[in-house]
């Protein structure tokens, strides 16, 4: 069959590869001039530093099949994300762990003591069913840590009050009563030695795949394909005819430094008064390399306008209603499957994106074998 995949990011590449291996003819188009979507990496010409052009991407997963998959196409180097936060005039360790708690409260508590202290002296135990981000924070860490580490950062990141955000956003972050400062708790973690773009180029390197860059989708392309996998924005496929789904976009303000600017890859800024959310120093994402020069990004978050790159889907009540309408529209549109972060309007980590892409390709191959129609969504965006 002739398959058209719109978007040369992780979803398009992984689905394309599986279908090409099964003998299908896959054309992947992307309106950008590079593959890799927002995972795109490239070496900075001046310093030689591997840049995460659209912000930091750290690979972490518990999924052994996904880990094996990425290791087929890239050499992974050990990498653990150890984030720091500058807030209220001091630097602390994240995620909130025993060092953070002891330093913040100027104490020397052991794990059990810290747990009891947070639970009885900090946490708001009157909150029995935390639904919002703020409730979740007040219930589990209490107001002092919430104000220092989460409130200002989250207002900057999401442009709204944490009272209007779901608790699920905060649940991404662990709270630890030991000195483990690894930001992620997944079994497999690492960084592709030669960058994500090189890894994705490896996935795309198959005789059954052709890639056309600088090529926006046009409706006539659909007529030439037996099936389309769309990893662009769900509302974009329909020319935003029902309205626009909300996204946050990021602005990166680059600055160069001779030497080591901040001593770590990611420094968050918890204070509301500091206009950016974090500074990333890209050479620290490749700690096995050595560079004198350094490139940093100050990261600013704001509402995405029509011409901005969408990053984080905003899934509040209003967006969910519009999302439902687009889902209904997609479900009555034959011949197209919507995939990935933008196609399903969910904030997906890379490992989940790959897992879903592998499952989606499997589902498609079974549907073809059974003579059945492939649904609009392999995973429900709801
Ligand atoms: N967050 C925060 N303070 C921090 C880091 C994160 O309040 O120092 C909040 C913020 O709302 C963010 C959420 O926790 O959106 C999830 O954080 P994570 O690091 O997973 O966000 P990512 O940068 O991966 O989107």
PDB file of N, CA and C in Angstrom, residues 290-364:
ATOM      1  N   UNK A 290      33.636  17.123  25.762  1.00  0.00           N
ATOM      2  CA  UNK A 290      34.310  18.215  26.454  1.00  0.00           C
ATOM      3  C   UNK A 290      34.384  19.424  25.514  1.00  0.00           C
ATOM      4  N   UNK A 291      33.842  20.533  25.948  1.00  0.00           N
ATOM      5  CA  UNK A 291      33.829  21.760  25.146  1.00  0.00           C
ATOM      6  C   UNK A 291      34.194  22.939  26.043  1.00  0.00           C
ATOM      7  N   UNK A 292      35.030  23.794  25.564  1.00  0.00           N
ATOM      8  CA  UNK A 292      35.342  25.014  26.320  1.00  0.00           C
ATOM      9  C   UNK A 292      34.174  25.999  26.236  1.00  0.00           C
ATOM     10  N   UNK A 293      33.687  26.194  25.028  1.00  0.00           N
ATOM     11  CA  UNK A 293      32.570  27.128  24.839  1.00  0.00           C
ATOM     12  C   UNK A 293      31.270  26.509  25.327  1.00  0.00           C
ATOM     13  N   UNK A 294      30.301  27.360  25.672  1.00  0.00           N
ATOM     14  CA  UNK A 294      29.036  26.846  26.168  1.00  0.00           C
ATOM     15  C   UNK A 294      27.886  27.641  25.569  1.00  0.00           C
ATOM     16  N   UNK A 295      26.761  26.951  25.351  1.00  0.00           N
ATOM     17  CA  UNK A 295      25.570  27.613  24.832  1.00  0.00           C
ATOM     18  C   UNK A 295      24.419  27.342  25.793  1.00  0.00           C
ATOM     19  N   UNK A 296      23.746  28.408  26.188  1.00  0.00           N
ATOM     20  CA  UNK A 296      22.613  28.273  27.114  1.00  0.00           C
ATOM     21  C   UNK A 296      21.348  28.855  26.486  1.00  0.00           C
ATOM     22  N   UNK A 297      20.222  28.344  26.962  1.00  0.00           N
ATOM     23  CA  UNK A 297      18.913  28.882  26.574  1.00  0.00           C
ATOM     24  C   UNK A 297      18.202  29.374  27.833  1.00  0.00           C
ATOM     25  N   UNK A 298      17.759  30.611  27.806  1.00  0.00           N
ATOM     26  CA  UNK A 298      16.745  31.015  28.790  1.00  0.00           C
ATOM     27  C   UNK A 298      15.406  30.645  28.182  1.00  0.00           C
ATOM     28  N   UNK A 299      14.552  29.986  28.960  1.00  0.00           N
ATOM     29  CA  UNK A 299      13.319  29.449  28.394  1.00  0.00           C
ATOM     30  C   UNK A 299      12.123  30.231  28.923  1.00  0.00           C
ATOM     31  N   UNK A 300      11.356  30.789  28.001  1.00  0.00           N
ATOM     32  CA  UNK A 300      10.160  31.563  28.348  1.00  0.00           C
ATOM     33  C   UNK A 300       8.943  30.832  27.794  1.00  0.00           C
ATOM     34  N   UNK A 301       7.885  30.780  28.563  1.00  0.00           N
ATOM     35  CA  UNK A 301       6.678  30.094  28.118  1.00  0.00           C
ATOM     36  C   UNK A 301       5.565  31.121  27.902  1.00  0.00           C
ATOM     37  N   UNK A 302       4.788  30.951  26.844  1.00  0.00           N
ATOM     38  CA  UNK A 302       3.638  31.851  26.621  1.00  0.00           C
ATOM     39  C   UNK A 302       2.586  31.132  25.784  1.00  0.00           C
ATOM     40  N   UNK A 303       1.403  31.760  25.682  1.00  0.00           N
ATOM     41  CA  UNK A 303       0.329  31.168  24.876  1.00  0.00           C
ATOM     42  C   UNK A 303       0.769  31.151  23.418  1.00  0.00           C
ATOM     43  N   UNK A 304       0.515  30.022  22.737  1.00  0.00           N
ATOM     44  CA  UNK A 304       0.923  29.917  21.332  1.00  0.00           C
ATOM     45  C   UNK A 304      -0.051  30.669  20.442  1.00  0.00           C
ATOM     46  N   UNK A 305       0.464  31.530  19.569  1.00  0.00           N
ATOM     47  CA  UNK A 305      -0.353  32.163  18.533  1.00  0.00           C
ATOM     48  C   UNK A 305      -0.362  31.282  17.297  1.00  0.00           C
ATOM     49  N   UNK A 306      -1.137  31.673  16.261  1.00  0.00           N
ATOM     50  CA  UNK A 306      -1.270  30.830  15.065  1.00  0.00           C
ATOM     51  C   UNK A 306       0.058  30.485  14.391  1.00  0.00           C
ATOM     52  N   UNK A 307       1.052  31.372  14.489  1.00  0.00           N
ATOM     53  CA  UNK A 307       2.311  31.095  13.790  1.00  0.00           C
ATOM     54  C   UNK A 307       3.393  30.507  14.686  1.00  0.00           C
ATOM     55  N   UNK A 308       3.050  30.229  15.935  1.00  0.00           N
ATOM     56  CA  UNK A 308       4.051  29.700  16.864  1.00  0.00           C
ATOM     57  C   UNK A 308       4.091  28.176  16.832  1.00  0.00           C
ATOM     58  N   UNK A 309       5.223  27.651  17.235  1.00  0.00           N
ATOM     59  CA  UNK A 309       5.354  26.190  17.334  1.00  0.00           C
ATOM     60  C   UNK A 309       4.608  25.730  18.586  1.00  0.00           C
ATOM     61  N   UNK A 310       3.664  24.798  18.438  1.00  0.00           N
ATOM     62  CA  UNK A 310       2.961  24.315  19.632  1.00  0.00           C
ATOM     63  C   UNK A 310       3.812  23.326  20.424  1.00  0.00           C
ATOM     64  N   UNK A 311       3.867  23.501  21.740  1.00  0.00           N
ATOM     65  CA  UNK A 311       4.637  22.586  22.595  1.00  0.00           C
ATOM     66  C   UNK A 311       3.732  21.802  23.531  1.00  0.00           C
ATOM     67  N   UNK A 312       3.136  22.530  24.482  1.00  0.00           N
ATOM     68  CA  UNK A 312       2.358  21.841  25.520  1.00  0.00           C
ATOM     69  C   UNK A 312       0.866  22.022  25.263  1.00  0.00           C
ATOM     70  N   UNK A 313       0.123  20.927  25.067  1.00  0.00           N
ATOM     71  CA  UNK A 313      -1.326  21.073  24.961  1.00  0.00           C
ATOM     72  C   UNK A 313      -1.910  21.547  26.296  1.00  0.00           C
ATOM     73  N   UNK A 314      -2.822  22.496  26.223  1.00  0.00           N
ATOM     74  CA  UNK A 314      -3.496  22.967  27.445  1.00  0.00           C
ATOM     75  C   UNK A 314      -4.821  22.213  27.512  1.00  0.00           C
ATOM     76  N   UNK A 315      -4.928  21.357  28.466  1.00  0.00           N
ATOM     77  CA  UNK A 315      -6.135  20.517  28.507  1.00  0.00           C
ATOM     78  C   UNK A 315      -7.031  20.935  29.654  1.00  0.00           C
ATOM     79  N   UNK A 316      -7.515  22.135  29.600  1.00  0.00           N
ATOM     80  CA  UNK A 316      -8.464  22.580  30.616  1.00  0.00           C
ATOM     81  C   UNK A 316      -9.870  22.316  30.080  1.00  0.00           C
ATOM     82  N   UNK A 317     -10.859  22.691  30.881  1.00  0.00           N
ATOM     83  CA  UNK A 317     -12.242  22.324  30.550  1.00  0.00           C
ATOM     84  C   UNK A 317     -12.634  22.781  29.138  1.00  0.00           C
ATOM     85  N   UNK A 318     -12.317  24.051  28.844  1.00  0.00           N
ATOM     86  CA  UNK A 318     -12.714  24.627  27.558  1.00  0.00           C
ATOM     87  C   UNK A 318     -12.072  23.870  26.384  1.00  0.00           C
ATOM     88  N   UNK A 319     -10.778  23.568  26.528  1.00  0.00           N
ATOM     89  CA  UNK A 319     -10.078  22.858  25.461  1.00  0.00           C
ATOM     90  C   UNK A 319     -10.628  21.448  25.305  1.00  0.00           C
ATOM     91  N   UNK A 320     -11.016  20.857  26.423  1.00  0.00           N
ATOM     92  CA  UNK A 320     -11.508  19.472  26.338  1.00  0.00           C
ATOM     93  C   UNK A 320     -12.813  19.405  25.555  1.00  0.00           C
ATOM     94  N   UNK A 321     -13.656  20.431  25.691  1.00  0.00           N
ATOM     95  CA  UNK A 321     -14.916  20.446  24.944  1.00  0.00           C
ATOM     96  C   UNK A 321     -14.617  20.540  23.445  1.00  0.00           C
ATOM     97  N   UNK A 322     -13.691  21.430  23.084  1.00  0.00           N
ATOM     98  CA  UNK A 322     -13.326  21.572  21.670  1.00  0.00           C
ATOM     99  C   UNK A 322     -12.642  20.295  21.165  1.00  0.00           C
ATOM    100  N   UNK A 323     -11.818  19.720  22.016  1.00  0.00           N
ATOM    101  CA  UNK A 323     -11.148  18.473  21.649  1.00  0.00           C
ATOM    102  C   UNK A 323     -12.183  17.397  21.318  1.00  0.00           C
ATOM    103  N   UNK A 324     -13.228  17.301  22.129  1.00  0.00           N
ATOM    104  CA  UNK A 324     -14.283  16.317  21.868  1.00  0.00           C
ATOM    105  C   UNK A 324     -14.886  16.520  20.477  1.00  0.00           C
ATOM    106  N   UNK A 325     -15.093  17.779  20.108  1.00  0.00           N
ATOM    107  CA  UNK A 325     -15.675  18.061  18.790  1.00  0.00           C
ATOM    108  C   UNK A 325     -14.715  17.634  17.675  1.00  0.00           C
ATOM    109  N   UNK A 326     -13.438  17.891  17.875  1.00  0.00           N
ATOM    110  CA  UNK A 326     -12.468  17.471  16.846  1.00  0.00           C
ATOM    111  C   UNK A 326     -12.351  15.946  16.783  1.00  0.00           C
ATOM    112  N   UNK A 327     -12.453  15.303  17.936  1.00  0.00           N
ATOM    113  CA  UNK A 327     -12.394  13.833  17.930  1.00  0.00           C
ATOM    114  C   UNK A 327     -13.557  13.276  17.110  1.00  0.00           C
ATOM    115  N   UNK A 328     -14.740  13.854  17.342  1.00  0.00           N
ATOM    116  CA  UNK A 328     -15.921  13.386  16.602  1.00  0.00           C
ATOM    117  C   UNK A 328     -15.716  13.596  15.097  1.00  0.00           C
ATOM    118  N   UNK A 329     -15.139  14.731  14.738  1.00  0.00           N
ATOM    119  CA  UNK A 329     -14.887  15.018  13.321  1.00  0.00           C
ATOM    120  C   UNK A 329     -13.877  14.016  12.752  1.00  0.00           C
ATOM    121  N   UNK A 330     -12.819  13.760  13.502  1.00  0.00           N
ATOM    122  CA  UNK A 330     -11.779  12.832  13.038  1.00  0.00           C
ATOM    123  C   UNK A 330     -12.365  11.430  12.846  1.00  0.00           C
ATOM    124  N   UNK A 331     -13.264  11.059  13.741  1.00  0.00           N
ATOM    125  CA  UNK A 331     -13.806   9.700  13.668  1.00  0.00           C
ATOM    126  C   UNK A 331     -14.700   9.486  12.454  1.00  0.00           C
ATOM    127  N   UNK A 332     -15.152  10.589  11.863  1.00  0.00           N
ATOM    128  CA  UNK A 332     -15.955  10.440  10.639  1.00  0.00           C
ATOM    129  C   UNK A 332     -15.129  10.744   9.389  1.00  0.00           C
ATOM    130  N   UNK A 333     -13.820  10.836   9.550  1.00  0.00           N
ATOM    131  CA  UNK A 333     -12.937  11.118   8.413  1.00  0.00           C
ATOM    132  C   UNK A 333     -12.180   9.843   8.059  1.00  0.00           C
ATOM    133  N   UNK A 334     -12.571   9.155   6.997  1.00  0.00           N
ATOM    134  CA  UNK A 334     -11.908   7.881   6.694  1.00  0.00           C
ATOM    135  C   UNK A 334     -10.498   8.066   6.145  1.00  0.00           C
ATOM    136  N   UNK A 335      -9.671   7.068   6.358  1.00  0.00           N
ATOM    137  CA  UNK A 335      -8.357   7.041   5.711  1.00  0.00           C
ATOM    138  C   UNK A 335      -7.275   7.818   6.425  1.00  0.00           C
ATOM    139  N   UNK A 336      -7.575   8.350   7.619  1.00  0.00           N
ATOM    140  CA  UNK A 336      -6.558   9.114   8.346  1.00  0.00           C
ATOM    141  C   UNK A 336      -6.495   8.624   9.789  1.00  0.00           C
ATOM    142  N   UNK A 337      -5.272   8.405  10.281  1.00  0.00           N
ATOM    143  CA  UNK A 337      -5.064   8.080  11.691  1.00  0.00           C
ATOM    144  C   UNK A 337      -4.213   9.176  12.317  1.00  0.00           C
ATOM    145  N   UNK A 338      -4.681   9.682  13.440  1.00  0.00           N
ATOM    146  CA  UNK A 338      -4.013  10.798  14.109  1.00  0.00           C
ATOM    147  C   UNK A 338      -3.121  10.249  15.219  1.00  0.00           C
ATOM    148  N   UNK A 339      -1.868  10.656  15.184  1.00  0.00           N
ATOM    149  CA  UNK A 339      -0.887  10.051  16.100  1.00  0.00           C
ATOM    150  C   UNK A 339      -0.025  11.116  16.773  1.00  0.00           C
ATOM    151  N   UNK A 340       0.592  10.720  17.858  1.00  0.00           N
ATOM    152  CA  UNK A 340       1.622  11.538  18.499  1.00  0.00           C
ATOM    153  C   UNK A 340       1.064  12.667  19.355  1.00  0.00           C
ATOM    154  N   UNK A 341       1.982  13.471  19.828  1.00  0.00           N
ATOM    155  CA  UNK A 341       1.651  14.565  20.762  1.00  0.00           C
ATOM    156  C   UNK A 341       0.656  15.545  20.151  1.00  0.00           C
ATOM    157  N   UNK A 342       0.900  15.978  18.917  1.00  0.00           N
ATOM    158  CA  UNK A 342       0.020  16.982  18.310  1.00  0.00           C
ATOM    159  C   UNK A 342      -1.243  16.341  17.745  1.00  0.00           C
ATOM    160  N   UNK A 343      -1.095  15.157  17.180  1.00  0.00           N
ATOM    161  CA  UNK A 343      -2.242  14.494  16.559  1.00  0.00           C
ATOM    162  C   UNK A 343      -3.280  14.045  17.572  1.00  0.00           C
ATOM    163  N   UNK A 344      -2.836  13.764  18.797  1.00  0.00           N
ATOM    164  CA  UNK A 344      -3.789  13.331  19.819  1.00  0.00           C
ATOM    165  C   UNK A 344      -3.899  14.361  20.954  1.00  0.00           C
ATOM    166  N   UNK A 345      -3.206  15.494  20.800  1.00  0.00           N
ATOM    167  CA  UNK A 345      -3.337  16.605  21.740  1.00  0.00           C
ATOM    168  C   UNK A 345      -3.092  16.160  23.179  1.00  0.00           C
ATOM    169  N   UNK A 346      -1.990  15.415  23.359  1.00  0.00           N
ATOM    170  CA  UNK A 346      -1.605  15.012  24.718  1.00  0.00           C
ATOM    171  C   UNK A 346      -0.127  15.275  24.903  1.00  0.00           C
ATOM    172  N   UNK A 347       0.266  15.589  26.126  1.00  0.00           N
ATOM    173  CA  UNK A 347       1.677  15.832  26.389  1.00  0.00           C
ATOM    174  C   UNK A 347       2.355  14.485  26.618  1.00  0.00           C
ATOM    175  N   UNK A 348       3.072  14.005  25.598  1.00  0.00           N
ATOM    176  CA  UNK A 348       3.639  12.662  25.669  1.00  0.00           C
ATOM    177  C   UNK A 348       5.148  12.723  25.852  1.00  0.00           C
ATOM    178  N   UNK A 349       5.664  11.909  26.739  1.00  0.00           N
ATOM    179  CA  UNK A 349       7.105  11.717  26.800  1.00  0.00           C
ATOM    180  C   UNK A 349       7.530  10.896  25.579  1.00  0.00           C
ATOM    181  N   UNK A 350       8.818  10.949  25.278  1.00  0.00           N
ATOM    182  CA  UNK A 350       9.288  10.274  24.056  1.00  0.00           C
ATOM    183  C   UNK A 350       9.037   8.776  24.085  1.00  0.00           C
ATOM    184  N   UNK A 351       9.231   8.152  25.240  1.00  0.00           N
ATOM    185  CA  UNK A 351       9.062   6.695  25.286  1.00  0.00           C
ATOM    186  C   UNK A 351       7.613   6.296  25.031  1.00  0.00           C
ATOM    187  N   UNK A 352       6.693   7.103  25.533  1.00  0.00           N
ATOM    188  CA  UNK A 352       5.269   6.795  25.316  1.00  0.00           C
ATOM    189  C   UNK A 352       4.930   6.994  23.839  1.00  0.00           C
ATOM    190  N   UNK A 353       5.505   8.022  23.253  1.00  0.00           N
ATOM    191  CA  UNK A 353       5.275   8.279  21.823  1.00  0.00           C
ATOM    192  C   UNK A 353       5.724   7.066  20.999  1.00  0.00           C
ATOM    193  N   UNK A 354       6.879   6.520  21.332  1.00  0.00           N
ATOM    194  CA  UNK A 354       7.391   5.363  20.576  1.00  0.00           C
ATOM    195  C   UNK A 354       6.524   4.131  20.831  1.00  0.00           C
ATOM    196  N   UNK A 355       6.170   3.920  22.082  1.00  0.00           N
ATOM    197  CA  UNK A 355       5.303   2.774  22.420  1.00  0.00           C
ATOM    198  C   UNK A 355       3.997   2.841  21.620  1.00  0.00           C
ATOM    199  N   UNK A 356       3.390   4.031  21.608  1.00  0.00           N
ATOM    200  CA  UNK A 356       2.111   4.168  20.899  1.00  0.00           C
ATOM    201  C   UNK A 356       2.303   4.008  19.386  1.00  0.00           C
ATOM    202  N   UNK A 357       3.435   4.498  18.885  1.00  0.00           N
ATOM    203  CA  UNK A 357       3.685   4.377  17.447  1.00  0.00           C
ATOM    204  C   UNK A 357       3.864   2.902  17.060  1.00  0.00           C
ATOM    205  N   UNK A 358       4.593   2.150  17.890  1.00  0.00           N
ATOM    206  CA  UNK A 358       4.767   0.717  17.606  1.00  0.00           C
ATOM    207  C   UNK A 358       3.414   0.002  17.638  1.00  0.00           C
ATOM    208  N   UNK A 359       2.610   0.329  18.646  1.00  0.00           N
ATOM    209  CA  UNK A 359       1.285  -0.301  18.757  1.00  0.00           C
ATOM    210  C   UNK A 359       0.384   0.099  17.589  1.00  0.00           C
ATOM    211  N   UNK A 360       0.483   1.357  17.206  1.00  0.00           N
ATOM    212  CA  UNK A 360      -0.343   1.856  16.107  1.00  0.00           C
ATOM    213  C   UNK A 360       0.010   1.120  14.815  1.00  0.00           C
ATOM    214  N   UNK A 361       1.314   0.956  14.557  1.00  0.00           N
ATOM    215  CA  UNK A 361       1.740   0.256  13.342  1.00  0.00           C
ATOM    216  C   UNK A 361       1.254  -1.197  13.374  1.00  0.00           C
ATOM    217  N   UNK A 362       1.371  -1.822  14.541  1.00  0.00           N
ATOM    218  CA  UNK A 362       0.889  -3.206  14.687  1.00  0.00           C
ATOM    219  C   UNK A 362      -0.616  -3.274  14.401  1.00  0.00           C
ATOM    220  N   UNK A 363      -1.337  -2.330  14.969  1.00  0.00           N
ATOM    221  CA  UNK A 363      -2.801  -2.277  14.774  1.00  0.00           C
ATOM    222  C   UNK A 363      -3.142  -2.108  13.308  1.00  0.00           C
ATOM    223  N   UNK A 364      -2.378  -1.271  12.628  1.00  0.00           N
ATOM    224  CA  UNK A 364      -2.643  -1.037  11.206  1.00  0.00           C
ATOM    225  C   UNK A 364      -2.398  -2.317  10.406  1.00  0.00           C
TER     226      UNK A 364
END
